[in-house]
CSV table of C-alpha atoms in Angstrom, one decimal:
chain,number,residue,atom,x,y,z
A,1,UNK,CA,15.6,18.4,17.3
A,2,UNK,CA,14.7,15.6,19.5
A,3,UNK,CA,12.7,12.2,18.0
A,4,UNK,CA,9.5,13.6,19.0
A,5,UNK,CA,9.8,17.0,17.3
A,6,UNK,CA,11.1,15.3,13.9
A,7,UNK,CA,7.6,12.8,14.6
A,8,UNK,CA,5.5,16.1,14.7
A,9,UNK,CA,7.0,17.8,11.5
A,10,UNK,CA,6.6,14.6,9.8
A,11,UNK,CA,2.4,14.9,10.9
A,12,UNK,CA,2.4,18.3,9.7
A,13,UNK,CA,4.1,17.0,6.2
A,14,UNK,CA,1.0,14.3,6.0
A,15,UNK,CA,-1.9,16.0,7.6
A,16,UNK,CA,-0.9,19.3,6.6
A,17,UNK,CA,0.2,19.4,3.2
A,18,UNK,CA,-0.4,16.0,2.0
A,19,UNK,CA,2.8,14.2,2.3
A,20,UNK,CA,3.3,10.6,1.8
A,21,UNK,CA,4.1,9.0,5.4
A,22,UNK,CA,7.1,7.0,4.2
A,23,UNK,CA,8.8,10.2,2.0
A,24,UNK,CA,8.0,12.4,4.7
A,25,UNK,CA,9.5,10.0,7.0
A,26,UNK,CA,12.5,9.0,5.1
A,27,UNK,CA,13.3,13.3,3.8
A,28,UNK,CA,13.1,14.4,7.8
A,29,UNK,CA,15.2,11.4,9.0
A,30,UNK,CA,18.3,11.7,6.1
A,31,UNK,CA,20.7,10.3,8.6
A,32,UNK,CA,20.2,12.6,11.5
A,33,UNK,CA,19.0,10.4,14.2
A,34,UNK,CA,20.1,6.7,15.4
A,35,UNK,CA,18.3,3.4,14.7
A,36,UNK,CA,16.5,3.5,18.1
A,37,UNK,CA,15.1,7.8,17.5
A,38,UNK,CA,14.3,6.5,13.8
A,39,UNK,CA,12.5,3.4,15.3
A,40,UNK,CA,10.6,5.4,18.2
A,41,UNK,CA,10.1,7.9,15.2
A,42,UNK,CA,8.1,5.4,12.9
A,43,UNK,CA,6.2,4.0,15.8
A,44,UNK,CA,4.9,7.2,16.8
A,45,UNK,CA,4.2,8.5,13.0
A,46,UNK,CA,2.6,5.3,11.9
A,47,UNK,CA,0.9,4.9,15.6
A,48,UNK,CA,-0.8,8.2,15.3
A,49,UNK,CA,-2.2,8.1,11.7
A,50,UNK,CA,-3.5,4.0,12.4
A,51,UNK,CA,-5.4,5.3,15.0
A,52,UNK,CA,-6.3,9.3,14.2
A,53,UNK,CA,-9.8,8.6,14.8
A,54,UNK,CA,-9.9,6.8,17.9
A,55,UNK,CA,-7.2,9.4,19.4
A,56,UNK,CA,-9.5,12.2,18.2
A,57,UNK,CA,-12.5,10.3,20.1
A,58,UNK,CA,-10.4,10.6,23.1
A,59,UNK,CA,-9.5,14.1,22.9
A,60,UNK,CA,-13.0,14.9,22.8
A,61,UNK,CA,-14.0,13.8,25.5
A,62,UNK,CA,-11.1,15.7,27.4
A,63,UNK,CA,-11.5,18.9,25.7
A,64,UNK,CA,-14.0,21.7,26.2
A,65,UNK,CA,-12.6,23.1,23.1
A,66,UNK,CA,-14.9,21.0,19.8
A,67,UNK,CA,-11.6,19.5,17.9
A,68,UNK,CA,-12.4,22.2,15.0
A,69,UNK,CA,-11.5,24.4,17.2
A,70,UNK,CA,-8.3,23.1,18.1
A,71,UNK,CA,-5.5,24.3,15.8
A,72,UNK,CA,-3.7,21.7,14.0
A,73,UNK,CA,-0.2,21.5,15.2
A,74,UNK,CA,-1.6,21.6,19.2
A,75,UNK,CA,-4.4,18.2,17.9
A,76,UNK,CA,-1.3,16.7,16.7
A,77,UNK,CA,0.4,17.7,19.7
A,78,UNK,CA,-2.1,16.5,21.8
A,79,UNK,CA,-2.2,13.0,19.4
A,80,UNK,CA,1.4,12.2,20.0
A,81,UNK,CA,0.7,12.5,23.8
A,82,UNK,CA,-2.4,10.6,23.6
A,83,UNK,CA,-0.9,7.5,21.2
A,84,UNK,CA,2.2,7.3,23.8
A,85,UNK,CA,-0.2,6.8,27.0
A,86,UNK,CA,-2.5,4.8,25.2
A,87,UNK,CA,-0.2,2.1,23.3
A,88,UNK,CA,3.4,2.8,24.6
A,89,UNK,CA,3.4,0.4,27.9
A,90,UNK,CA,7.0,1.5,27.8
A,91,UNK,CA,7.1,5.1,28.2
A,92,UNK,CA,5.3,6.5,31.4
A,93,UNK,CA,2.8,8.7,31.4
A,94,UNK,CA,4.8,11.6,32.9
A,95,UNK,CA,7.6,11.4,30.2
A,96,UNK,CA,5.0,11.5,27.3
A,97,UNK,CA,3.0,15.0,29.2
A,98,UNK,CA,6.4,16.5,29.5
A,99,UNK,CA,7.5,15.8,26.0
A,100,UNK,CA,3.7,16.9,24.4
A,101,UNK,CA,4.2,20.2,26.9
A,102,UNK,CA,7.8,20.7,25.8
A,103,UNK,CA,6.4,20.6,22.0
A,104,UNK,CA,3.7,22.9,23.1
A,105,UNK,CA,6.3,25.4,24.7
A,106,UNK,CA,7.9,25.3,21.4
A,107,UNK,CA,5.4,24.6,18.2
A,108,UNK,CA,2.2,26.3,19.6
A,109,UNK,CA,0.9,29.5,20.5
A,110,UNK,CA,0.7,31.4,24.0
A,111,UNK,CA,-1.3,29.0,26.4
A,112,UNK,CA,-1.1,25.5,24.5
A,113,UNK,CA,1.6,24.2,26.8
A,114,UNK,CA,-1.1,24.6,29.6
A,115,UNK,CA,-3.6,23.3,27.6
A,116,UNK,CA,-1.6,20.5,26.7
A,117,UNK,CA,-1.0,19.7,30.2
A,118,UNK,CA,-4.1,19.8,31.5
A,119,UNK,CA,-5.6,17.1,28.4
A,120,UNK,CA,-3.0,15.0,29.1
A,121,UNK,CA,-2.9,14.6,32.9
A,122,UNK,CA,-6.3,14.2,33.0
A,123,UNK,CA,-6.5,11.5,30.2
A,124,UNK,CA,-3.7,9.7,32.6
A,125,UNK,CA,-5.8,10.1,35.3
A,126,UNK,CA,-8.8,8.6,34.0
A,127,UNK,CA,-7.6,6.8,31.0
A,128,UNK,CA,-9.0,3.0,31.4
A,129,UNK,CA,-12.8,5.2,31.3
A,130,UNK,CA,-11.9,7.5,28.5
A,131,UNK,CA,-10.5,4.8,26.4
A,132,UNK,CA,-13.3,2.9,26.2
A,133,UNK,CA,-15.8,3.1,23.1
A,134,UNK,CA,-19.5,3.1,22.8
A,135,UNK,CA,-20.4,-0.2,21.5
A,136,UNK,CA,-24.8,0.6,20.6
A,137,UNK,CA,-24.1,1.0,17.5
A,138,UNK,CA,-21.8,-1.1,15.3
A,139,UNK,CA,-21.2,1.1,12.7
A,140,UNK,CA,-20.3,3.8,14.7
A,141,UNK,CA,-17.8,1.4,17.1
A,142,UNK,CA,-16.1,-0.8,14.3
A,143,UNK,CA,-15.1,3.1,13.1
A,144,UNK,CA,-14.2,4.8,16.0
A,145,UNK,CA,-11.9,1.9,17.5
A,146,UNK,CA,-10.1,0.8,14.5
A,147,UNK,CA,-9.8,4.6,13.2
A,148,UNK,CA,-11.5,3.9,9.7
A,149,UNK,CA,-13.8,6.2,8.2
A,150,UNK,CA,-17.6,5.6,8.4
A,151,UNK,CA,-18.0,5.6,4.7
A,152,UNK,CA,-15.1,2.8,4.2
A,153,UNK,CA,-16.6,0.8,7.1
A,154,UNK,CA,-19.8,0.4,5.3
A,155,UNK,CA,-19.3,-0.5,2.1
A,156,UNK,CA,-17.0,-3.1,3.8
A,157,UNK,CA,-19.5,-4.3,5.8
A,158,UNK,CA,-22.0,-4.3,2.9
A,159,UNK,CA,-19.4,-6.6,0.6
A,160,UNK,CA,-17.8,-8.7,2.9
A,161,UNK,CA,-19.8,-8.5,6.3
A,162,UNK,CA,-19.4,-7.3,9.7
A,163,UNK,CA,-16.7,-10.1,11.1
A,164,UNK,CA,-14.6,-10.3,7.9
A,165,UNK,CA,-14.3,-6.3,8.2
A,166,UNK,CA,-13.3,-6.0,11.8
A,167,UNK,CA,-10.7,-8.7,11.0
A,168,UNK,CA,-9.9,-6.5,7.8
A,169,UNK,CA,-10.1,-3.4,10.3
A,170,UNK,CA,-7.9,-5.2,12.7
A,171,UNK,CA,-5.2,-6.1,10.0
A,172,UNK,CA,-5.2,-2.7,8.0
A,173,UNK,CA,-3.7,-1.5,11.7
A,174,UNK,CA,-1.0,-3.5,11.6
A,175,UNK,CA,3.1,-3.5,10.8
A,176,UNK,CA,3.7,-5.4,7.5
A,177,UNK,CA,6.3,-7.4,7.0
A,178,UNK,CA,8.8,-6.2,4.0
A,179,UNK,CA,8.6,-8.4,0.7
A,180,UNK,CA,11.5,-8.5,-1.9
A,181,UNK,CA,11.4,-9.9,-5.2
A,182,UNK,CA,14.5,-12.3,-6.2
A,183,UNK,CA,15.8,-11.0,-9.9
A,184,UNK,CA,16.2,-14.6,-11.1
A,185,UNK,CA,18.3,-13.1,-13.9
A,186,UNK,CA,20.8,-13.1,-11.4
A,187,UNK,CA,20.8,-15.0,-8.9
A,188,UNK,CA,18.5,-18.0,-7.5
A,189,UNK,CA,15.5,-17.1,-4.3
A,190,UNK,CA,17.3,-20.0,-2.6
A,191,UNK,CA,21.1,-18.6,-2.5
A,192,UNK,CA,19.9,-15.1,-2.0
A,193,UNK,CA,18.1,-16.3,0.9
A,194,UNK,CA,21.1,-17.3,2.4
A,195,UNK,CA,23.4,-14.7,1.7
A,196,UNK,CA,20.6,-12.3,3.4
A,197,UNK,CA,20.5,-15.1,6.8
A,198,UNK,CA,24.5,-15.1,6.3
A,199,UNK,CA,24.4,-11.2,7.0
A,200,UNK,CA,21.7,-11.8,10.0
A,201,UNK,CA,18.8,-11.2,8.0
A,202,UNK,CA,15.8,-13.6,9.0
A,203,UNK,CA,14.5,-14.6,5.6
A,204,UNK,CA,11.3,-16.4,5.0
A,205,UNK,CA,9.9,-17.7,1.0
A,206,UNK,CA,6.5,-15.9,0.2
A,207,UNK,CA,3.5,-18.5,0.4
A,208,UNK,CA,2.1,-17.6,-3.2
A,209,UNK,CA,4.8,-16.2,-5.1
A,210,UNK,CA,7.9,-18.2,-6.4
A,211,UNK,CA,10.2,-15.3,-6.8
A,212,UNK,CA,9.3,-14.1,-3.2
A,213,UNK,CA,11.2,-13.4,0.2
A,214,UNK,CA,10.1,-12.2,3.5
A,215,UNK,CA,13.0,-9.9,5.5
A,216,UNK,CA,11.8,-9.9,8.9
A,217,UNK,CA,14.1,-7.5,9.8
A,218,UNK,CA,14.8,-5.5,6.9
A,219,UNK,CA,17.0,-2.5,9.0
A,220,UNK,CA,19.3,-0.8,5.7
A,221,UNK,CA,18.7,-4.1,3.4
A,222,UNK,CA,18.7,-1.6,0.7
A,223,UNK,CA,22.6,-0.5,1.2
A,224,UNK,CA,23.4,-4.3,0.9
A,225,UNK,CA,25.8,-4.7,-2.1
A,226,UNK,CA,23.3,-7.3,-3.4
A,227,UNK,CA,20.9,-4.4,-3.7
A,228,UNK,CA,22.9,-2.5,-5.9
A,229,UNK,CA,24.4,-5.1,-7.7
A,230,UNK,CA,20.1,-5.7,-8.6
A,231,UNK,CA,19.8,-9.2,-6.9
A,232,UNK,CA,16.8,-8.3,-6.3
A,233,UNK,CA,14.0,-5.3,-5.6
A,234,UNK,CA,11.3,-4.6,-3.0
A,235,UNK,CA,8.1,-5.5,-3.8
A,236,UNK,CA,5.2,-7.0,-1.7
A,237,UNK,CA,4.1,-10.5,-2.5
A,238,UNK,CA,0.2,-9.5,-4.2
A,239,UNK,CA,2.6,-7.2,-6.5
A,240,UNK,CA,4.4,-10.2,-7.9
A,241,UNK,CA,1.8,-12.5,-8.8
A,242,UNK,CA,0.1,-9.6,-11.7
A,243,UNK,CA,3.7,-10.9,-13.3
A,244,UNK,CA,3.5,-14.7,-12.1
A,245,UNK,CA,-0.1,-15.1,-13.4
A,246,UNK,CA,0.4,-13.1,-16.3
A,247,UNK,CA,2.9,-15.6,-17.1
A,248,UNK,CA,4.5,-14.6,-20.6
A,249,UNK,CA,6.6,-16.6,-23.1
A,250,UNK,CA,9.8,-15.4,-24.3
A,251,UNK,CA,10.1,-13.4,-26.9
A,252,UNK,CA,6.7,-11.5,-26.4
A,253,UNK,CA,5.2,-7.9,-26.9
A,254,UNK,CA,3.5,-6.8,-23.6
A,255,UNK,CA,2.0,-2.9,-23.2
A,256,UNK,CA,1.9,-1.9,-19.4
A,257,UNK,CA,0.1,0.6,-19.5
A,258,UNK,CA,0.6,2.2,-15.7
A,259,UNK,CA,3.5,1.1,-14.9
A,260,UNK,CA,5.6,3.1,-12.5
A,261,UNK,CA,7.5,2.5,-10.7
A,262,UNK,CA,8.6,-0.6,-13.4
A,263,UNK,CA,8.1,-3.5,-10.1
A,264,UNK,CA,6.1,-5.7,-12.7
A,265,UNK,CA,7.4,-4.2,-15.6
A,266,UNK,CA,10.8,-5.5,-14.6
A,267,UNK,CA,9.5,-8.8,-12.6
A,268,UNK,CA,7.4,-9.2,-16.5
A,269,UNK,CA,10.9,-9.3,-18.4
A,270,UNK,CA,12.9,-11.3,-16.0
A,271,UNK,CA,9.9,-13.8,-16.4
A,272,UNK,CA,10.6,-14.0,-20.2
A,273,UNK,CA,14.7,-14.3,-19.7
A,274,UNK,CA,15.2,-10.7,-20.8
A,275,UNK,CA,13.9,-11.6,-24.4
A,276,UNK,CA,11.3,-10.2,-25.8
A,277,UNK,CA,9.5,-6.4,-25.9
A,278,UNK,CA,8.1,-3.9,-22.9
A,279,UNK,CA,7.1,-1.0,-23.6
A,280,UNK,CA,6.5,0.5,-20.5
A,281,UNK,CA,4.1,3.6,-20.0
A,282,UNK,CA,3.4,6.3,-17.1
A,283,UNK,CA,2.1,9.9,-17.8
A,284,UNK,CA,5.3,11.0,-15.0
A,285,UNK,CA,8.4,11.3,-16.6
A,286,UNK,CA,9.6,11.0,-13.3
A,287,UNK,CA,7.8,8.2,-12.5
A,288,UNK,CA,9.6,7.0,-15.8
A,289,UNK,CA,12.7,7.2,-14.5
A,290,UNK,CA,12.2,4.9,-11.7
A,291,UNK,CA,11.1,2.8,-14.1
A,292,UNK,CA,14.3,3.0,-16.3
A,293,UNK,CA,16.3,3.1,-12.7
A,294,UNK,CA,15.0,0.0,-11.6
A,295,UNK,CA,15.6,-1.7,-14.7
A,296,UNK,CA,19.0,-0.5,-15.5
A,297,UNK,CA,20.2,-2.2,-11.7
A,298,UNK,CA,18.6,-5.0,-12.5
A,299,UNK,CA,20.0,-5.8,-16.1
A,300,UNK,CA,17.5,-5.8,-18.1
A,301,UNK,CA,17.3,-4.0,-21.4
A,302,UNK,CA,14.2,-4.9,-22.8
A,303,UNK,CA,12.2,-2.2,-21.5
A,304,UNK,CA,11.7,0.8,-23.3
A,305,UNK,CA,9.3,3.8,-21.5
A,306,UNK,CA,7.0,6.0,-23.0
A,307,UNK,CA,5.4,9.0,-21.7
A,308,UNK,CA,1.7,8.3,-22.3
A,309,UNK,CA,-2.1,7.9,-21.0
A,310,UNK,CA,-3.8,5.4,-20.7
A,311,UNK,CA,-6.8,6.9,-21.4
A,312,UNK,CA,-6.1,8.0,-24.6
A,313,UNK,CA,-6.3,5.6,-27.4
A,314,UNK,CA,-2.9,4.5,-29.3
A,315,UNK,CA,-3.5,3.9,-32.5
A,316,UNK,CA,-0.4,2.4,-33.3
A,317,UNK,CA,-0.7,-0.3,-30.7
A,318,UNK,CA,-4.0,-1.9,-32.6
A,319,UNK,CA,-3.9,-5.9,-32.1
A,320,UNK,CA,0.0,-5.6,-31.6
A,321,UNK,CA,0.2,-7.1,-27.6
A,322,UNK,CA,0.3,-10.3,-26.7
A,323,UNK,CA,-0.1,-9.3,-23.3
A,324,UNK,CA,-1.4,-6.0,-21.8
A,325,UNK,CA,-1.2,-5.1,-18.3
A,326,UNK,CA,-3.9,-2.8,-16.8
A,327,UNK,CA,-2.5,-2.1,-13.0
A,328,UNK,CA,-5.2,0.3,-12.8
A,329,UNK,CA,-5.4,3.6,-10.8
A,330,UNK,CA,-7.6,2.8,-7.4
A,331,UNK,CA,-8.5,4.2,-4.8
A,332,UNK,CA,-5.1,2.0,-2.8
A,333,UNK,CA,-7.1,1.2,0.1
A,334,UNK,CA,-5.2,-2.2,0.1
A,335,UNK,CA,-2.5,-0.3,1.1
A,336,UNK,CA,-3.5,1.0,4.1
A,337,UNK,CA,-1.0,-0.9,6.4
A,338,UNK,CA,1.8,1.0,4.2
A,339,UNK,CA,0.2,3.8,3.9
A,340,UNK,CA,-2.6,4.5,7.0
A,341,UNK,CA,-3.0,8.4,6.0
A,342,UNK,CA,-4.9,6.7,3.1
A,343,UNK,CA,-7.7,6.5,5.4
A,344,UNK,CA,-7.9,10.0,5.6
A,345,UNK,CA,-7.0,11.2,1.8
A,346,UNK,CA,-9.4,9.7,0.5
A,347,UNK,CA,-13.2,10.5,0.0
A,348,UNK,CA,-16.5,8.0,-1.1
A,349,UNK,CA,-17.0,10.0,-4.2
A,350,UNK,CA,-13.7,9.0,-5.4
A,351,UNK,CA,-14.4,5.7,-6.1
A,352,UNK,CA,-17.1,7.0,-8.3
A,353,UNK,CA,-14.7,8.9,-10.4
A,354,UNK,CA,-12.4,6.0,-10.5
A,355,UNK,CA,-14.4,3.5,-12.0
A,356,UNK,CA,-15.3,5.6,-14.8
A,357,UNK,CA,-11.4,5.9,-15.3
A,358,UNK,CA,-10.8,2.3,-14.9
A,359,UNK,CA,-13.6,1.4,-17.2
A,360,UNK,CA,-12.3,3.4,-20.1
A,361,UNK,CA,-8.6,2.1,-19.3
A,362,UNK,CA,-10.0,-1.2,-20.1
A,363,UNK,CA,-11.9,-0.2,-23.3
A,364,UNK,CA,-9.0,0.9,-24.9
A,365,UNK,CA,-6.7,-2.1,-23.9
A,366,UNK,CA,-8.9,-4.8,-25.2
A,367,UNK,CA,-8.0,-2.5,-29.0
A,368,UNK,CA,-4.1,-3.4,-28.2
A,369,UNK,CA,-4.9,-7.3,-27.8
A,370,UNK,CA,-4.1,-10.2,-30.9
A,371,UNK,CA,-6.4,-12.5,-30.9
A,372,UNK,CA,-5.8,-14.9,-28.1
A,373,UNK,CA,-3.8,-12.3,-26.5
A,374,UNK,CA,-4.2,-11.3,-23.0
A,375,UNK,CA,-5.5,-8.4,-20.1
A,376,UNK,CA,-4.1,-8.5,-17.1
A,377,UNK,CA,-6.1,-6.1,-14.9
A,378,UNK,CA,-5.3,-5.7,-11.4
A,379,UNK,CA,-6.0,-3.1,-8.3
A,380,UNK,CA,-4.6,-2.5,-4.9
A,381,UNK,CA,-7.7,-1.9,-3.6
A,382,UNK,CA,-10.8,-4.1,-1.8
A,383,UNK,CA,-13.9,-2.8,-3.1
A,384,UNK,CA,-16.1,-5.1,-5.3
A,385,UNK,CA,-17.2,-2.0,-7.4
A,386,UNK,CA,-13.4,-1.0,-8.3
A,387,UNK,CA,-12.5,-5.0,-9.3
A,388,UNK,CA,-14.9,-7.7,-9.6
A,389,UNK,CA,-18.0,-5.3,-11.2
A,390,UNK,CA,-15.6,-3.7,-13.4
A,391,UNK,CA,-15.0,-7.0,-15.1
A,392,UNK,CA,-17.9,-8.1,-15.5
A,393,UNK,CA,-19.2,-5.4,-16.6
A,394,UNK,CA,-16.4,-5.3,-19.4
A,395,UNK,CA,-17.1,-8.9,-19.9
A,396,UNK,CA,-20.9,-8.5,-20.8
A,397,UNK,CA,-20.3,-5.5,-22.5
A,398,UNK,CA,-17.1,-7.6,-24.7
A,399,UNK,CA,-18.2,-10.8,-25.5
A,400,UNK,CA,-15.1,-11.8,-27.5
A,401,UNK,CA,-13.1,-12.0,-24.2
A,402,UNK,CA,-13.4,-14.5,-21.3
A,403,UNK,CA,-11.6,-15.0,-18.0
A,404,UNK,CA,-8.8,-18.0,-17.9
A,405,UNK,CA,-8.3,-19.4,-14.5
A,406,UNK,CA,-4.8,-19.8,-13.5
A,407,UNK,CA,-4.8,-22.3,-10.6
A,408,UNK,CA,-1.5,-23.6,-11.6
A,409,UNK,CA,-0.2,-20.5,-11.2
A,410,UNK,CA,-0.2,-19.6,-7.7
A,411,UNK,CA,2.8,-21.0,-5.7
A,412,UNK,CA,0.9,-23.3,-2.8
A,413,UNK,CA,-0.6,-26.1,-1.3
A,414,UNK,CA,-4.2,-24.9,-1.0
A,415,UNK,CA,-5.6,-23.8,-3.8
A,416,UNK,CA,-7.1,-20.3,-4.0
A,417,UNK,CA,-10.6,-19.0,-3.9
A,418,UNK,CA,-11.8,-18.0,-7.2
A,419,UNK,CA,-8.7,-18.6,-9.1
A,420,UNK,CA,-10.0,-21.0,-11.3
A,421,UNK,CA,-12.5,-18.7,-12.3
A,422,UNK,CA,-10.0,-16.3,-13.2
A,423,UNK,CA,-9.7,-13.8,-10.4
A,424,UNK,CA,-7.9,-13.6,-7.1
A,425,UNK,CA,-9.0,-10.5,-4.4
A,426,UNK,CA,-6.5,-10.9,-1.6
A,427,UNK,CA,-6.5,-9.7,1.8
A,428,UNK,CA,-4.5,-8.5,4.4
A,429,UNK,CA,-6.4,-10.7,7.2
A,430,UNK,CA,-6.3,-13.8,5.1
A,431,UNK,CA,-3.6,-13.8,3.1
A,432,UNK,CA,-1.4,-11.2,5.2
A,433,UNK,CA,-0.3,-9.7,1.7
A,434,UNK,CA,-1.4,-5.9,0.3
A,435,UNK,CA,-4.8,-6.2,-0.6
A,436,UNK,CA,-5.0,-6.8,-4.5
A,437,UNK,CA,-7.7,-7.9,-6.9
A,438,UNK,CA,-5.9,-9.4,-10.1
A,439,UNK,CA,-7.7,-10.8,-13.2
A,440,UNK,CA,-6.3,-12.9,-16.2
A,441,UNK,CA,-8.8,-12.1,-19.1
A,442,UNK,CA,-8.5,-13.4,-22.8
A,443,UNK,CA,-9.4,-12.3,-26.2
A,444,UNK,CA,-10.9,-14.9,-28.4
A,445,UNK,CA,-8.7,-16.1,-31.4
A,446,UNK,CA,-11.0,-15.1,-34.8
């Protein structure tokens, strides 16, 4: 099976079976291809998912059949071909056509290879004209050009304006850098950076998170002995900031309500010097196993995992917690760079359901914290409705809680907007992190 066969099978997994892109790629590659072919597979898969709406726009101009009448596998084959010809200059058009035709022969119905051949050859002859997007309607243009659903673009224009939204869409289609969090229980950021540099990795410090490193060329980094020994964990800088902003004291009691896979719980333990108690909860046993495995590898023993639904009130935890972490279920629109399939899996109707869940979890959480205790509310999404609006509504209904500023907890020469007010919204186009919202809320002392 060559690299394009694997890319097609991954796309079938994602588009027809709802698989996550990173899991499907790893499953299909699984040591079967060399690094060059692996990179080609990743480029094709992510390129097709990121640009799907734009590719379909081009294909619709070329095909006499409506897109909904084209078989799913045939459409994925066409997308692979058009993507290579439109975006991958190093691959000659004839090679992209021939490889796609061969895919049609292997995976399509009778006559499909001829259909694929005709579409792609026509595109090759008229590429410049066919790649242009009509700019007359701003919403349609932004949606098609940058391949985001129209409802999503419309919401961001409403929240942040057109110019900002276009930059955000471009950033969402970029390739994110790998971030790792140094386990300061076992090493220092400086020492680990030196070790990784000596291995040949290009390493930079994260801008806002004190324990983070950015790795430019992270090939096989999890195969290093230092990873196995628990010197670091893969975690985006934005996610690291949750624990950094929490800033827990040693010997505290922490409740992490939606904890898997354990990045925040283990970071909190790290900040507490492995002294205290952290209760890490999730509704899925297999996800709690990830928390336990990460804690074990990192040498952390103060984390206690519990299978528990955050929507259910736990009467045994009333006013017992110093810090409560609510990394709430959300639309995930801040991590589109890492999981571009989110664009196509999410529906606008999801937002209303999610905001109800977020509010309900917060209303349980308020009963767990002691007087003077903290709630840290976070999401990996971008819209105001799931973020600042949720927090403002909570504060309006619960006057005993207030936002607490955290300017001094962000490692940057330039102060970030709104940190003094007790919350922050991170954007991939501004901060070069995942899109993330964090608010620090304190319960008044009686």
